[in-house]
XYZ file of C-alpha atoms in Angstrom:
290
model
C 0.014 0.265 -0.372
C 1.684 3.014 -1.154
C 0.746 5.749 0.945
C 2.322 9.978 0.908
C 5.921 10.699 1.987
C 4.970 14.708 1.665
C 2.265 16.890 2.060
C 2.068 20.040 1.259
C -1.013 21.394 3.953
C -0.812 24.339 2.680
C -2.061 27.779 2.842
C -4.586 27.951 0.090
C -3.430 31.415 -2.173
C 0.027 30.827 -1.596
C 1.886 29.410 -4.218
C 0.862 25.776 -3.229
C -0.149 24.376 -7.124
C 3.045 26.007 -8.638
C 4.732 24.620 -5.694
C 3.184 21.097 -6.769
C 3.393 21.008 -9.975
C 6.602 22.143 -9.961
C 7.071 18.603 -8.366
C 5.218 16.475 -10.367
C 8.454 17.684 -13.165
C 10.793 15.681 -10.496
C 11.219 12.206 -11.517
C 11.478 11.228 -9.059
C 8.326 12.396 -7.315
C 4.469 10.185 -8.010
C 1.747 13.683 -7.508
C -2.356 12.412 -8.260
C -2.358 13.496 -12.143
C -5.912 13.443 -12.633
C -6.909 17.396 -11.448
C -10.259 16.097 -9.139
C -7.120 14.425 -7.229
C -4.818 17.054 -6.465
C -6.630 18.383 -3.478
C -7.625 14.988 -1.955
C -8.118 16.648 1.538
C -8.208 13.098 2.599
C -7.386 13.972 6.029
C -10.173 17.700 6.223
C -13.408 15.431 4.637
C -15.285 12.879 6.938
C -16.778 11.289 4.091
C -13.204 11.515 2.422
C -11.841 9.983 5.396
C -14.374 7.246 5.744
C -14.260 5.396 2.322
C -10.410 4.354 4.207
C -6.923 4.012 3.335
C -7.937 1.588 0.758
C -9.014 3.974 -1.796
C -6.266 7.062 -0.332
C -3.973 4.563 -1.473
C -5.823 3.979 -4.572
C -4.012 7.633 -5.719
C -1.290 6.962 -5.253
C -0.972 3.156 -7.130
C 0.686 4.228 -10.262
C 3.723 5.470 -8.685
C 7.132 4.098 -9.096
C 9.403 1.604 -6.671
C 11.768 4.566 -7.224
C 9.769 7.330 -6.335
C 7.804 9.164 -2.612
C 3.993 9.976 -3.146
C 2.708 13.716 -2.115
C -0.028 15.295 -2.558
C -1.261 18.867 -1.665
C -4.477 19.902 0.154
C -4.456 23.537 1.534
C -7.812 22.780 3.808
C -4.848 20.713 6.069
C -4.293 24.549 7.433
C -7.844 25.573 7.904
C -8.154 24.821 11.462
C -10.625 25.258 12.563
C -12.556 24.006 9.870
C -11.021 21.171 9.525
C -10.277 20.363 13.516
C -9.119 16.420 12.981
C -6.817 17.157 10.125
C -3.650 17.385 11.823
C -4.442 15.105 14.423
C -5.532 12.185 11.819
C -2.626 12.992 9.993
C 0.235 11.778 12.527
C -1.627 9.140 13.107
C -1.497 8.028 9.713
C 1.493 9.109 8.653
C 3.510 9.731 11.396
C 7.129 9.977 9.256
C 5.627 11.674 6.704
C 7.365 14.989 5.650
C 5.397 18.598 6.007
C 5.813 21.909 3.606
C 4.280 25.355 4.385
C 3.934 27.432 2.363
C 2.884 31.487 3.160
C 2.888 35.082 1.901
C 1.634 38.163 3.663
C -1.491 37.182 5.329
C -3.757 39.943 4.285
C -3.249 39.420 0.654
C -4.314 35.878 1.341
C -7.293 36.199 2.578
C -8.476 38.916 0.181
C -7.039 36.794 -2.781
C -8.986 33.778 -1.252
C -12.181 35.717 -0.552
C -11.205 36.805 -5.342
C -10.620 32.972 -5.236
C -13.931 31.367 -4.057
C -16.224 34.124 -5.822
C -14.608 33.123 -8.940
C -16.939 32.099 -12.345
C -20.288 34.297 -10.602
C -21.226 37.237 -10.153
C -19.865 39.157 -6.912
C -22.557 40.259 -4.485
C -20.720 39.620 -1.485
C -18.461 42.467 -0.194
C -14.765 41.200 0.872
C -15.594 42.981 4.507
C -19.247 41.213 4.838
C -17.070 38.142 3.654
C -14.935 38.087 6.419
C -17.912 39.374 9.208
C -19.671 35.718 8.102
C -17.281 33.369 8.544
C -13.711 33.493 9.969
C -12.249 31.015 7.536
C -10.025 33.240 5.549
C -8.558 35.368 8.953
C -8.253 31.374 10.236
C -5.598 30.509 7.159
C -3.808 33.467 8.161
C -2.864 32.663 11.410
C -0.084 30.494 10.635
C 0.965 30.672 13.569
C -2.162 28.618 14.504
C -2.067 26.340 12.025
C 1.244 25.066 13.141
C 0.490 24.944 15.993
C -2.437 22.817 15.529
C 0.482 20.348 14.064
C 3.444 20.523 16.732
C 0.852 18.957 19.059
C 1.577 15.747 16.902
C 5.103 16.630 14.596
C 8.314 17.824 15.347
C 10.166 21.073 14.175
C 12.678 18.862 12.096
C 9.130 17.110 10.672
C 8.349 20.758 8.488
C 9.918 22.695 5.989
C 8.440 26.286 5.978
C 8.161 28.374 3.049
C 7.298 31.798 1.720
C 5.531 32.759 -1.729
C 7.893 35.981 -2.371
C 10.769 33.049 -1.982
C 8.804 31.490 -4.917
C 7.944 33.774 -7.449
C 11.709 34.792 -6.743
C 13.486 32.553 -6.955
C 12.024 29.483 -8.395
C 15.210 27.305 -9.023
C 16.732 27.601 -5.629
C 13.171 26.870 -3.930
C 12.607 24.110 -5.087
C 16.302 22.701 -4.918
C 15.674 23.566 -1.666
C 12.671 21.071 -1.719
C 14.756 18.641 -2.549
C 17.120 18.501 -0.379
C 14.419 18.600 2.561
C 12.799 14.844 1.311
C 16.006 13.760 0.155
C 15.516 13.324 -4.222
C 18.093 14.795 -6.347
C 18.428 18.069 -6.429
C 20.138 18.686 -9.337
C 17.134 17.921 -11.392
C 15.888 21.306 -13.233
C 11.675 21.270 -12.590
C 12.093 24.982 -12.677
C 12.645 25.088 -17.216
C 9.558 26.116 -17.918
C 8.264 29.528 -15.270
C 4.901 27.772 -13.642
C 2.195 30.497 -12.044
C -0.746 28.556 -11.116
C -3.805 30.597 -10.594
C -3.335 33.752 -12.478
C -6.299 35.522 -11.192
C -6.665 38.088 -14.340
C -5.771 35.588 -16.227
C -9.274 33.559 -15.148
C -11.288 36.897 -14.304
C -10.322 37.793 -18.330
C -11.285 34.471 -19.408
C -15.138 33.931 -17.851
C -15.663 37.369 -19.097
C -14.871 36.266 -22.360
C -16.824 33.187 -22.329
C -19.849 35.351 -21.052
C -19.933 37.587 -23.469
C -19.500 35.584 -26.760
C -22.187 33.141 -25.180
C -24.893 34.291 -26.230
C -23.596 34.430 -30.075
C -21.940 31.149 -29.492
C -25.892 29.731 -28.519
C -26.546 30.611 -32.299
C -25.376 28.040 -34.792
C -24.767 29.212 -37.566
C -22.810 32.018 -35.824
C -21.055 29.595 -33.729
C -19.711 27.927 -36.999
C -18.978 30.658 -39.205
C -17.093 31.637 -35.294
C -14.729 28.726 -35.453
C -13.304 29.295 -39.906
C -12.117 32.725 -38.643
C -8.842 33.661 -38.225
C -8.243 34.594 -34.512
C -6.966 37.918 -35.396
C -10.558 38.294 -36.587
C -12.045 36.986 -33.108
C -10.199 39.040 -31.270
C -11.054 42.450 -33.625
C -14.625 41.580 -33.070
C -14.284 40.238 -29.181
C -12.858 44.025 -28.864
C -15.897 45.741 -30.496
C -17.368 43.554 -28.286
C -15.637 44.294 -25.347
C -17.156 47.739 -25.509
C -20.738 46.737 -25.534
C -23.266 48.039 -22.532
C -23.599 44.753 -22.300
C -20.071 43.143 -21.228
C -19.242 46.654 -19.110
C -21.962 45.421 -17.125
C -21.089 41.795 -17.136
C -17.554 43.391 -15.826
C -18.266 44.942 -12.936
C -21.037 42.111 -12.328
C -18.325 39.514 -11.796
C -15.600 42.123 -10.286
C -14.609 41.319 -6.509
C -15.150 44.351 -4.242
C -11.409 46.108 -4.132
C -10.812 45.855 -0.168
C -11.180 49.274 1.928
C -8.354 51.006 3.467
C -9.470 50.612 6.609
C -9.989 46.884 6.354
C -6.661 46.573 5.516
C -5.307 48.716 8.330
C -7.480 46.628 10.611
C -6.437 43.145 9.444
C -2.203 44.216 9.270
C -3.564 45.470 13.265
C -4.779 41.652 13.982
C -2.577 39.911 12.115
C 0.989 41.315 13.784
C 0.651 40.186 16.680
C 0.413 36.181 15.192
C 2.983 36.786 12.528
C 5.826 38.658 15.415
C 5.388 34.830 17.150
C 5.613 33.497 13.028
C 8.389 35.901 13.096
C 10.160 34.406 16.516
C 9.510 31.077 15.964
C 11.254 31.010 12.159
C 14.103 33.342 12.872
C 12.995 35.603 10.018
C 11.930 38.943 8.988
C 8.759 39.701 8.559
C 7.600 43.124 9.369
C 7.132 44.212 5.398
C 3.698 42.294 7.199
C 3.084 45.087 8.845
C 2.837 47.344 6.257
């Protein structure tokens, strides 16, 4: 029975998908290729956990003997929403290696709000969202999440990373991960720069799909459009973008910006846990408090 040797436990919207994709290129690493299984959240969701280890191990059944296995479920660092994740992981995978990627906690919380509102009209403001639920803010309290795992794992079981380093020095970060996982760190997994979950591109693609949907529903127009050169289609889309209908869609699907006073309040809220994290990791995080 194959089970993970490492887990990327979070934080959501902090570069975990990018890191996951880099590692998937390493010949000594096996990760679930099916997009639906990239974040199985086996240890978080009760209904998944109830399916048992036979189900979970099936996700890694195709791993070769020379490969280590891993997965990335960012829900594992969303306590108290998934309160038993850490204890279940410790019980099932006591020797597992844990990778935790972090970023500015205020930016992460807002990015998560944008993420959960993708592909739909955005009615709720960020302020209303964080008043309704503490999920985004809890997941941005990194020291709080780490403490749940320190009840069961030693400090040596962790590799703590930062999204800013992954963006600026992807090769160095992946090399660090390879050394942590004791696999060949000479393999170049970052020759192709990966930027996953690009918010603006995703938004633009969604709007383009919504704007052109009424025309695509007309069979003759849809058939003609597929025969046109891409340049002509782009010109037609640029014209459609200027219509009142398109402008209304953009406004409807655009996430509400974070208010200045909200950012100031959240900076103050996270100051103490950020200081605790800074001391724990012996890393200057004062730029998060600006």
